[in-house]
Amino acid sequence: MRSAQSTNCPSDRMYVAPRSSRLWAGFVYILFFMIYAASFVWLLTYLSSSSPLSHRSDILFTYAVLPDVYWTVGLDRLSAFFALIIVFLGLIVQVYAWGYEQKVGGFKGFFEGLLLNAFIVSMLLVVLARDMFFFLWAWETMSLLSFVLLMKKGDEPAVAKAGTLYVIMTHTATGFLFIMFLILARLSGGSTFPEMAHMRFYIPPSLAAGIFVLAVIGFGTKAGLVPFHSWLPEAHPLAPSHVSALMSGVMITLGYYGLLRIVYDLLPPAPLWWGILLMVIGAATAFLGILYGLTTSNIKRFLAYSSIENSGLLALALGSAWVAKAWGADELAGTFIAAFFFHLIVHALFKSGLFLGAGVIEHVTGTLDVDKLGGLMRRMPDVATMMSLFFATMALIPPLAGFTGEWIMYRSYLDLLRVSPDVLGKMGVLMPILVLAFSGMMTMGLALKHFALIFLAAPRSKEAQTAYPASIFMRLALYVVAFFLLVLSASPALTYHLSASLALSFGLMPREPFFTEFFPLWLVTSIPVLLLVFITVRLKFGRPKVVHEPIWACGISPHPHVQVTSYAYSQSLALLFKRILGFKIVYRRVSSEQVDEDVKKYVPVRLFHQSKLKDWAYEGLYVPLARYIVRASERIRRIQSGNVQMYLAILFSVLLLLLWWISPRFWR
């Protein structure tokens, strides 16, 4: 056990399990780190060597589980792309979890390491599955394992509520997917994806529309699309940070993997209204997601709302590709698909980095409330530097990769305006442009708000004042994510080439990148020159002299609690959209314990306010539905009277109904 050091932090936060006890968990993390590293190299080789024009799925093996029930595993470029992201984040998480779980040793640490990697492997099986039975099994396994990881603190009421909501919504979504696959299997006469693909052009349009709607509901729930998003802001803040990074960086994007697999492999070409529907859902998701992020002071809850917003942007790009294809602009459709994959890569990197960074902050301070933080840049300068990079990427600061992905979308929408066939189409294209502009503006302000409240100003609590440096393994994971994010930002053409090759595998040729428009030669060459001039001046003249003077605070001593709070940053916007958000403020007076002695005679009490947010989808849709189901269940339960004659009568009635249903088919 390591004792508390000179950081004056509580000893319970510094506790580390004995080295011999931590070896059990370390063995798991090292083993899977090597497996994921080898897989990462192999997948990179596969993507670079396979032809972008081929969308053929290589069947690796087929295993008969039961008669006429097979588990088929295959690989193509789409599967390899998602598997590459999964194993990369799996690599990062192995390093991070080794430091995050230092308090856990023995068999418990070994079991938690196995559970975490079982979750990662289940996501890999989802993208490798090539038949409905194996896909649904892997999908449910992924959902159940993420639920178990979420319920690590299941004794807390908030965790129990979030876990219950998550498991109900994810199982309901799986039910829609099961119905969808049953219809496809009935039409094709087989359960494997290649067998279903043979019948894709013979599916009636009305039936294809029903299958598409089932896919949007089933996969959209996992992707966090409105109105199926309610589980996401409840689950992500309560899960361990490395689990949240996997859920936000990879798991929600698997909803889009499933949608791409169904639409491009198993259904006829998407008509115009499919793209319009997905664009409307994506616009609503992006708009509401970033609005909900206004009202929270919890770091991880804000990141969860940001994931909803980015999921909406992905839906916008994918729906726009189908609209462009329906309008005959194949090149624009390919560009939207490339922008979709580009943004997916960037989001997986910066959002996982932000969740891991939030875990570091929670680990060393014990809180995720930004109103109790502040001044952490002095305590953790390296973490603050990397988090500034992640927040800047989220805020679309050029020339970082986050700006690059959305710039491709902006330019594509301007070109889509020119090819739209009528005035109504042009007005429809303006909607995603306005949503992109609004979400970008709001994201920039909220990213600045959270970085300033966490790392700048003065500490607002004892925990922030006594924060100690985090484990080297946790910081090393942040270093790796930051490094790759800088590589993507410095060489956007590399990422765009990979994204364009995936668009080519769907038979769509994207346009050339627009990088020269915001990466002109003079800008690229001036950045290192200006940096060299700055270093030369700094070395020659040294650091400027800093004079420390007391702050004037209207005649009273400054106090950390008079700083701007999270709510004060976004109050005006929250009140502006209060009818959409269901936002209201509750005021009450409490005794003043944190007011300075010299002003207590002027301020005997302080006014405390609490903001409340109404999730219209949860409270307006799911709560009434749950109440109706409970009432219906109570009425049905009356049948369970204990009377054998009643049970026999019910069985006889059901038998008569079945005979009535099959009798015309039998006699025909």
XYZ file of C-alpha atoms in Angstrom:
668
model
C 0.000 0.000 0.000
C 1.272 3.424 -0.920
C 0.799 6.174 1.604
C -0.330 9.721 0.877
C 2.457 11.934 -0.373
C 3.129 15.618 -0.062
C 0.029 16.573 -2.028
C -2.063 16.834 1.151
C -4.741 14.708 -0.487
C -6.905 12.222 1.377
C -5.236 8.891 1.790
C -8.249 6.921 0.573
C -7.910 8.506 -2.863
C -4.252 7.505 -2.968
C -4.837 3.870 -1.998
C -3.320 1.349 -4.392
C -3.780 -2.399 -4.132
C -0.626 -4.428 -3.413
C 1.556 -5.147 -6.422
C 1.177 -8.924 -6.125
C -2.606 -8.547 -6.045
C -2.657 -6.284 -9.123
C -0.717 -8.807 -11.201
C -3.921 -10.774 -11.821
C -5.566 -7.857 -13.597
C -2.267 -6.871 -15.214
C -2.002 -10.285 -16.842
C -5.404 -9.816 -18.525
C -4.635 -6.288 -19.734
C -1.199 -7.223 -21.109
C -2.539 -10.329 -22.865
C -5.360 -8.484 -24.617
C -3.091 -5.524 -25.369
C -0.873 -7.817 -27.424
C -3.887 -9.410 -29.125
C -5.351 -6.024 -30.076
C -1.956 -4.731 -31.244
C -1.542 -7.686 -33.606
C -5.141 -7.298 -34.791
C -4.621 -3.568 -35.405
C -1.612 -4.214 -37.641
C -3.406 -7.006 -39.521
C -6.525 -4.894 -40.113
C -4.440 -1.973 -41.374
C -2.750 -4.350 -43.799
C -6.109 -5.727 -44.920
C -7.564 -2.272 -45.567
C -4.499 -1.123 -47.461
C -4.230 -4.268 -49.593
C -7.886 -5.027 -50.412
C -9.463 -3.348 -53.421
C -11.729 -0.388 -52.562
C -13.997 -1.337 -55.479
C -14.796 -4.701 -53.919
C -17.653 -4.967 -51.436
C -17.488 -8.753 -51.359
C -17.613 -10.311 -47.896
C -14.999 -13.009 -47.331
C -16.662 -15.787 -45.318
C -14.089 -16.927 -42.782
C -15.978 -19.909 -41.370
C -19.468 -21.292 -40.724
C -20.437 -23.322 -37.653
C -23.703 -25.266 -37.310
C -25.042 -24.571 -33.826
C -28.365 -26.340 -34.397
C -30.021 -27.877 -37.445
C -30.626 -25.015 -39.905
C -29.054 -22.567 -37.438
C -25.553 -21.423 -38.416
C -23.031 -18.990 -37.034
C -21.265 -17.427 -39.989
C -18.289 -15.084 -39.670
C -17.026 -12.908 -42.515
C -14.932 -9.833 -43.237
C -15.087 -7.015 -45.753
C -13.857 -3.424 -45.830
C -16.792 -2.093 -43.814
C -16.300 -4.690 -41.083
C -12.535 -4.144 -41.098
C -12.981 -0.382 -40.686
C -15.191 -0.683 -37.612
C -13.029 -3.496 -36.228
C -9.978 -1.238 -36.632
C -11.589 1.454 -34.446
C -12.653 -1.155 -31.881
C -9.208 -2.705 -31.490
C -7.504 0.709 -31.444
C -9.674 1.946 -28.595
C -9.286 -1.485 -27.006
C -5.534 -0.893 -26.997
C -5.948 2.502 -25.331
C -8.403 1.172 -22.771
C -6.054 -1.628 -21.682
C -3.431 0.937 -20.701
C -5.952 3.264 -19.080
C -7.820 0.572 -17.134
C -4.541 -0.687 -15.630
C -4.162 2.688 -13.934
C -7.877 3.299 -13.337
C -8.356 0.018 -11.475
C -5.294 0.298 -9.223
C -7.490 0.002 -6.145
C -8.826 -3.342 -7.368
C -6.669 -6.411 -6.972
C -6.870 -10.176 -6.740
C -9.554 -12.203 -8.469
C -11.905 -9.207 -8.608
C -9.435 -7.257 -10.738
C -8.892 -10.325 -12.915
C -12.657 -10.750 -13.402
C -13.223 -7.058 -14.201
C -10.446 -7.188 -16.794
C -12.038 -10.235 -18.419
C -15.467 -8.575 -18.366
C -14.142 -5.423 -20.022
C -12.435 -7.366 -22.791
C -15.449 -9.623 -23.277
C -17.377 -6.433 -24.043
C -14.750 -5.390 -26.610
C -14.749 -8.850 -28.208
C -18.558 -8.823 -28.405
C -18.392 -5.592 -30.427
C -15.903 -7.266 -32.758
C -18.269 -10.205 -33.205
C -21.076 -7.809 -34.175
C -19.105 -6.487 -37.154
C -17.914 -9.974 -38.137
C -21.316 -11.720 -37.983
C -22.765 -12.774 -41.331
C -26.043 -14.404 -40.319
C -29.038 -13.236 -38.323
C -28.648 -15.668 -35.411
C -25.005 -14.886 -34.752
C -25.573 -11.160 -35.267
C -28.458 -11.013 -32.784
C -26.535 -13.145 -30.288
C -23.471 -10.868 -30.526
C -25.693 -7.756 -30.390
C -27.450 -8.942 -27.231
C -24.164 -10.050 -25.660
C -22.697 -6.596 -26.299
C -25.760 -4.961 -24.734
C -25.781 -7.225 -21.677
C -22.050 -6.877 -21.028
C -22.260 -3.086 -21.279
C -25.182 -3.262 -18.822
C -23.095 -5.323 -16.371
C -20.205 -2.858 -16.658
C -22.627 0.017 -16.125
C -24.011 -1.629 -12.977
C -20.605 -1.726 -11.295
C -22.033 0.735 -8.744
C -25.455 -0.863 -8.779
C -26.115 -0.122 -5.107
C -26.641 3.565 -5.966
C -30.255 4.489 -6.875
C -29.203 6.593 -9.892
C -27.200 3.675 -11.310
C -30.089 1.261 -10.800
C -32.465 3.647 -12.592
C -30.059 4.213 -15.480
C -29.359 0.488 -15.806
C -33.061 -0.368 -15.836
C -33.801 2.245 -18.499
C -30.849 1.074 -20.605
C -31.686 -2.624 -20.493
C -35.378 -2.010 -21.280
C -34.637 0.236 -24.264
C -31.875 -1.945 -25.682
C -33.980 -5.120 -25.415
C -36.933 -3.384 -27.020
C -34.668 -2.289 -29.876
C -33.428 -5.862 -30.258
C -37.055 -6.966 -30.576
C -37.485 -4.646 -33.577
C -34.293 -6.046 -35.118
C -35.530 -9.598 -34.547
C -38.761 -8.847 -36.414
C -36.758 -7.225 -39.209
C -34.515 -10.269 -39.627
C -37.486 -12.645 -39.503
C -39.068 -10.793 -42.436
C -35.810 -10.893 -44.407
C -35.320 -14.593 -43.630
C -38.904 -15.352 -44.681
C -38.388 -13.559 -48.001
C -35.026 -15.147 -48.792
C -35.521 -18.600 -47.298
C -32.163 -18.415 -45.480
C -30.602 -16.864 -42.397
C -27.200 -15.781 -43.706
C -26.558 -12.316 -45.100
C -25.399 -13.585 -48.534
C -28.661 -15.551 -48.886
C -30.712 -12.496 -47.911
C -28.736 -10.316 -50.345
C -29.849 -12.431 -53.313
C -33.454 -11.294 -52.799
C -32.814 -7.594 -52.167
C -33.996 -6.436 -55.598
C -37.201 -8.492 -55.392
C -38.507 -7.013 -52.122
C -41.739 -5.021 -52.668
C -41.294 -1.284 -51.964
C -43.876 -1.251 -49.172
C -42.227 -4.189 -47.412
C -38.771 -2.661 -47.896
C -40.060 0.540 -46.299
C -41.302 -1.404 -43.272
C -37.946 -3.190 -42.937
C -36.144 0.148 -43.145
C -38.305 1.684 -40.403
C -37.652 -1.341 -38.163
C -33.906 -0.934 -38.800
C -34.007 2.782 -37.963
C -35.785 2.080 -34.667
C -33.590 -0.877 -33.710
C -30.230 0.563 -34.706
C -31.208 4.174 -33.980
C -31.802 3.294 -30.329
C -28.223 2.110 -30.013
C -26.974 5.171 -31.905
C -28.832 7.538 -29.566
C -31.073 9.116 -32.196
C -34.056 11.179 -31.060
C -36.501 10.034 -29.720
C -34.609 6.874 -28.710
C -31.823 8.752 -26.912
C -33.097 8.811 -23.319
C -30.849 5.991 -22.084
C -27.615 7.611 -23.216
C -27.306 10.647 -20.865
C -28.354 8.423 -17.964
C -25.947 5.546 -18.619
C -22.734 7.213 -19.792
C -22.128 9.460 -16.748
C -22.440 6.532 -14.326
C -20.292 3.971 -16.141
C -16.523 3.772 -15.502
C -14.793 6.297 -17.734
C -13.015 3.773 -19.951
C -16.346 1.971 -20.455
C -17.984 5.306 -21.337
C -15.191 5.912 -23.859
C -15.929 2.566 -25.522
C -19.688 3.114 -25.458
C -19.479 6.612 -26.921
C -16.517 6.091 -29.245
C -17.537 2.723 -30.686
C -20.745 1.143 -29.416
C -23.159 3.864 -30.515
C -21.539 3.943 -33.963
C -22.294 0.230 -34.368
C -25.890 1.337 -34.824
C -24.740 2.999 -38.039
C -22.796 -0.112 -38.987
C -25.999 -2.129 -38.754
C -27.932 0.471 -40.749
C -25.275 0.519 -43.492
C -25.186 -3.271 -43.601
C -28.959 -3.575 -43.966
C -29.488 -0.734 -46.460
C -26.551 -1.415 -48.760
C -26.477 -5.218 -48.590
C -29.981 -6.501 -47.872
C -32.438 -3.880 -49.201
C -33.106 -2.364 -52.634
C -31.613 1.078 -53.423
C -32.754 3.718 -50.948
C -35.544 5.976 -52.260
C -35.586 9.710 -51.660
C -37.823 9.646 -48.583
C -35.451 7.328 -46.692
C -32.757 9.974 -46.895
C -35.179 12.760 -45.981
C -36.414 10.811 -42.940
C -32.881 10.172 -41.708
C -31.934 13.819 -42.294
C -34.907 15.041 -40.252
C -34.105 12.626 -37.409
C -30.422 13.607 -37.559
C -31.199 17.329 -37.514
C -33.523 16.932 -34.515
C -30.930 14.791 -32.730
C -28.091 17.259 -33.291
C -30.242 20.257 -32.330
C -31.706 18.772 -29.145
C -28.490 17.026 -28.132
C -26.448 20.201 -27.948
C -29.338 22.102 -26.332
C -29.589 19.547 -23.538
C -25.857 19.980 -22.957
C -26.520 23.599 -21.925
C -28.124 22.711 -18.621
C -25.776 20.215 -17.006
C -22.744 20.756 -14.787
C -21.658 17.096 -14.886
C -18.740 16.601 -17.274
C -19.676 13.126 -18.447
C -23.346 13.985 -18.831
C -22.342 16.900 -21.057
C -20.134 14.547 -23.089
C -23.071 12.142 -23.386
C -25.249 14.930 -24.803
C -22.397 15.823 -27.131
C -22.359 12.209 -28.332
C -26.072 12.520 -29.124
C -25.329 15.685 -31.097
C -22.516 14.038 -33.056
C -24.688 11.008 -33.709
C -27.196 13.397 -35.251
C -24.482 14.823 -37.499
C -23.599 11.311 -38.659
C -27.270 10.659 -39.453
C -27.375 13.951 -41.371
C -24.402 12.958 -43.514
C -25.761 9.472 -44.219
C -29.260 10.715 -45.062
C -27.794 13.437 -47.290
C -25.873 10.773 -49.216
C -29.123 8.945 -49.984
C -30.833 12.192 -51.021
C -27.935 13.087 -53.342
C -28.022 9.589 -54.818
C -31.761 9.871 -55.445
C -31.175 13.205 -57.204
C -28.582 11.608 -59.475
C -25.544 13.274 -57.878
C -23.505 10.104 -57.303
C -20.270 12.014 -56.736
C -21.863 14.130 -54.019
C -23.357 11.002 -52.436
C -19.867 9.500 -52.254
C -18.529 12.715 -50.696
C -21.207 12.617 -47.992
C -20.339 8.977 -47.256
C -16.657 9.950 -47.017
C -17.569 12.830 -44.682
C -19.609 10.370 -42.597
C -16.631 8.054 -42.080
C -14.233 10.978 -41.585
C -16.360 12.441 -38.801
C -16.862 9.000 -37.268
C -13.090 8.500 -36.965
C -12.479 11.938 -35.486
C -15.382 11.641 -33.047
C -14.183 8.247 -31.839
C -10.785 9.777 -31.039
C -11.619 13.079 -29.384
C -14.700 11.799 -27.521
C -12.844 8.803 -26.093
C -10.044 11.177 -25.074
C -12.534 13.473 -23.327
C -14.166 10.598 -21.446
C -10.782 9.242 -20.394
C -9.750 12.729 -19.302
C -12.976 13.076 -17.323
C -12.095 9.797 -15.635
C -8.703 11.205 -14.651
C -10.412 14.263 -13.137
C -12.897 12.107 -11.228
C -10.095 9.802 -10.092
C -8.027 12.574 -8.512
C -10.799 14.849 -7.218
C -13.704 12.494 -6.561
C -16.219 14.674 -8.432
C -17.483 15.346 -11.951
C -19.299 18.577 -11.045
C -17.536 21.435 -12.824
C -18.823 23.869 -10.174
C -16.613 22.061 -7.634
C -13.492 22.088 -9.780
C -11.206 24.819 -11.099
C -7.499 25.531 -11.108
C -6.539 22.007 -12.207
C -4.136 23.303 -14.839
C -1.586 23.996 -12.096
C -2.115 20.592 -10.515
C -2.183 18.591 -13.790
C -0.603 20.649 -16.597
C -0.100 17.692 -18.945
C -3.711 16.501 -18.593
C -4.920 20.089 -19.103
C -2.866 20.397 -22.299
C -4.296 17.204 -23.781
C -7.838 18.049 -22.722
C -7.449 21.454 -24.379
C -6.631 19.613 -27.620
C -9.697 17.378 -27.276
C -11.990 20.287 -26.447
C -10.542 22.335 -29.333
C -11.217 19.462 -31.732
C -14.775 19.240 -30.423
C -15.137 23.017 -30.844
C -14.159 22.778 -34.555
C -11.070 24.963 -34.171
C -9.126 24.963 -37.483
C -6.979 23.325 -38.618
C -7.809 20.416 -36.267
C -9.530 17.303 -37.572
C -12.939 18.176 -36.126
C -13.102 21.277 -38.318
C -11.974 19.322 -41.370
C -14.815 16.787 -41.192
C -17.545 19.376 -40.828
C -16.008 21.587 -43.519
C -16.387 18.712 -45.981
C -20.054 18.508 -45.006
C -20.527 22.294 -45.395
C -19.018 22.301 -48.867
C -21.026 19.261 -49.895
C -24.271 20.922 -48.809
C -23.432 24.021 -50.863
C -22.948 21.770 -53.888
C -26.163 19.911 -53.043
C -28.016 23.242 -53.192
C -26.954 23.600 -56.816
C -28.129 20.140 -57.861
C -31.460 20.175 -56.003
C -34.259 19.925 -58.583
C -36.715 22.495 -57.199
C -37.217 25.287 -54.685
C -38.597 22.901 -52.062
C -35.458 20.815 -52.322
C -33.255 23.871 -51.893
C -35.197 24.887 -48.792
C -34.775 21.370 -47.429
C -31.000 21.490 -47.947
C -30.842 24.749 -45.964
C -32.066 22.886 -42.850
C -28.894 20.802 -42.268
C -26.726 23.835 -43.037
C -28.477 25.807 -40.288
C -28.244 22.847 -37.894
C -24.527 22.491 -38.590
C -23.967 26.191 -37.954
C -26.037 26.216 -34.757
C -24.490 23.045 -33.317
C -20.982 24.260 -34.172
C -21.558 27.589 -32.448
C -23.069 25.960 -29.351
C -20.372 23.287 -29.188
C -17.629 25.893 -29.296
C -19.175 27.841 -26.410
C -19.831 24.758 -24.269
C -16.357 23.330 -24.872
C -14.807 26.643 -23.776
C -17.124 26.749 -20.754
C -16.156 23.302 -19.493
C -12.435 23.745 -20.066
C -12.448 27.102 -18.257
C -14.453 25.847 -15.290
C -12.320 22.718 -14.885
C -8.785 23.917 -15.460
C -8.752 27.709 -15.101
C -9.722 30.181 -12.355
C -9.441 29.237 -8.679
C -10.313 25.864 -7.124
C -13.879 25.772 -5.860
C -13.509 22.852 -3.438
C -11.005 21.171 -1.199
C -10.831 18.216 -3.581
C -9.750 20.496 -6.430
C -7.155 22.176 -4.206
C -5.623 18.839 -3.191
C -5.740 17.078 -6.576
C -2.711 14.904 -7.132
C -1.120 13.671 -10.394
C -2.969 10.701 -11.844
C -1.453 7.328 -12.605
C 1.124 7.301 -15.392
C -0.896 4.637 -17.215
C -3.996 6.837 -17.330
C -1.980 9.778 -18.601
C -0.164 7.567 -21.112
C -3.504 6.611 -22.658
C -4.304 10.315 -23.072
C -0.889 10.903 -24.670
C -1.566 8.214 -27.285
C -5.024 9.538 -28.171
C -3.665 13.097 -28.408
C -0.813 11.942 -30.642
C -3.084 10.204 -33.131
C -5.482 13.151 -33.111
C -2.598 15.456 -34.013
C -1.556 13.062 -36.784
C -5.070 13.150 -38.246
C -5.147 16.947 -37.987
C -1.746 17.330 -39.644
C -2.555 14.909 -42.476
C -6.297 15.103 -43.234
C -5.723 13.670 -46.709
C -4.719 10.353 -45.117
C -8.006 10.067 -43.237
C -10.008 11.271 -46.227
C -8.335 8.665 -48.439
C -9.470 5.898 -46.081
C -12.989 7.359 -45.895
C -13.152 7.744 -49.687
C -12.066 4.140 -50.172
C -14.993 3.024 -48.013
C -17.345 5.117 -50.152
C -15.871 3.419 -53.221
C -16.735 0.019 -51.757
C -20.403 1.097 -51.954
C -19.976 2.007 -55.611
C -19.768 5.779 -55.009
C -16.846 7.884 -56.206
C -16.347 10.893 -53.874
C -14.983 14.236 -54.955
C -11.455 15.382 -54.421
C -10.871 16.808 -50.928
C -11.276 20.517 -50.271
C -8.194 20.753 -48.078
C -6.406 23.340 -50.218
C -9.186 25.803 -49.399
C -8.367 25.957 -45.704
C -4.830 24.597 -45.910
C -3.243 27.026 -48.417
C 0.486 26.821 -48.912
C 1.177 30.147 -47.196
C -0.638 28.995 -44.049
C 1.128 25.647 -43.906
C 4.550 27.280 -44.296
C 3.838 30.237 -41.987
C 2.917 28.166 -38.931
C 6.412 26.664 -38.384
C 8.009 30.041 -39.237
C 5.906 31.860 -36.630
C 6.639 29.119 -34.113
C 10.378 29.472 -34.760
C 10.165 33.266 -34.317
C 8.295 32.837 -31.037
C 10.870 30.383 -29.676
C 13.738 32.683 -30.712
C 12.200 35.737 -29.028
C 11.408 33.710 -25.918
C 14.970 32.389 -25.635
C 16.514 35.815 -26.255
C 14.403 37.937 -23.934
C 13.236 35.277 -21.490
C 9.877 35.091 -19.808
C 8.097 38.396 -19.194
C 8.129 39.662 -15.641
C 4.937 38.785 -13.798
C 3.732 41.066 -11.021
C 1.233 39.576 -8.546
C -1.236 42.064 -7.079
C -4.363 41.469 -4.987
C -7.652 41.388 -6.888
C -10.113 44.226 -6.318
C -13.483 42.717 -5.361
C -15.540 45.726 -4.303
C -13.829 46.079 -0.965
C -14.196 42.443 0.183
C -11.779 39.556 0.008
C -12.286 37.479 -3.163
C -13.780 34.044 -2.639
C -13.816 31.078 -5.060
C -17.591 30.867 -4.803
C -18.103 34.294 -6.380
C -16.752 32.960 -9.677
C -19.010 32.371 -12.651
C -20.801 29.021 -12.387
C -21.742 26.504 -15.038
C -25.332 27.683 -15.008
C -24.371 31.362 -15.314
C -22.444 30.639 -18.533
C -25.497 29.251 -20.316
C -28.431 30.819 -18.436
C -29.526 33.176 -21.213
C -29.554 30.469 -23.887
C -31.248 27.962 -21.582
C -34.015 30.455 -20.862
C -34.300 31.280 -24.568
C -35.029 27.623 -25.385
C -36.845 26.796 -22.158
C -40.054 25.759 -23.936
C -38.156 23.229 -26.042
C -36.077 21.965 -23.117
C -38.823 22.078 -20.503
C -36.307 24.096 -18.495
C -37.221 25.752 -15.203
C -35.430 27.116 -12.132
C -36.394 26.415 -8.537
C -35.263 29.007 -5.941
C -35.046 28.585 -2.190
C -33.317 30.391 0.672
C -30.746 28.572 2.776
C -28.476 29.694 5.583
C -25.245 31.241 4.360
C -22.223 29.171 5.317
C -19.879 30.136 2.500
C -20.168 33.928 2.647
C -17.178 35.825 4.014
C -17.385 37.088 7.566
C -17.018 40.738 6.497
C -20.167 40.604 4.332
C -22.428 38.426 6.479
C -23.969 41.495 8.048
C -25.015 42.612 4.569
C -25.948 39.142 3.214
C -27.469 37.175 6.121
C -28.833 34.482 3.821
C -28.006 33.364 0.328
C -30.354 32.391 -2.476
C -29.887 28.881 -3.779
C -31.255 27.884 -7.180
C -31.559 24.558 -8.913
C -32.296 24.052 -12.604
C -34.496 21.225 -13.820
C -34.633 19.784 -17.313
C -37.501 17.852 -18.855
C -36.653 15.201 -21.405
C -39.780 15.329 -23.550
C -39.099 11.913 -25.091
C -38.701 10.234 -21.701
C -41.448 12.020 -19.780
C -43.817 12.579 -22.683
C -43.473 9.218 -24.445
C -41.849 6.487 -22.371
C -43.316 7.254 -18.941
C -46.965 7.282 -20.194
C -46.249 4.141 -22.213
C -44.811 2.410 -19.145
C -47.853 3.390 -17.078
C -50.192 2.020 -19.747
C -48.271 -1.280 -19.851
C -48.404 -1.561 -16.056
C -52.166 -0.936 -16.023
C -52.710 -3.443 -18.833
C -50.569 -6.009 -17.016
C -52.582 -5.570 -13.828
C -55.786 -6.245 -15.756
C -54.331 -9.292 -17.486
C -53.091 -10.602 -14.149
C -56.695 -11.088 -13.075
C -56.753 -14.123 -15.353
C -54.353 -15.807 -12.905
C -57.151 -16.803 -10.562
C -55.962 -20.302 -9.655
C -59.026 -21.859 -11.299
C -58.014 -24.838 -13.454
C -61.260 -24.683 -15.432
C -60.491 -21.054 -16.364
C -57.033 -22.022 -17.608
C -58.464 -24.877 -19.706
C -61.061 -22.538 -21.189
C -58.346 -20.043 -22.181
C -56.249 -22.796 -23.810
C -59.320 -24.109 -25.657
C -60.114 -20.606 -26.940
C -56.567 -20.098 -28.174
C -56.686 -23.493 -29.909
C -59.914 -22.544 -31.672
C -58.376 -19.267 -32.865
C -55.344 -21.109 -34.250
C -57.544 -23.615 -36.051
C -59.608 -20.784 -37.513
C -56.417 -19.039 -38.701
C -54.867 -22.089 -40.417
C -58.059 -23.725 -41.713
C -58.315 -21.718 -44.980
C -54.685 -22.484 -45.780
C -55.198 -26.157 -44.889
C -58.248 -26.669 -47.104
C -56.782 -24.602 -49.901
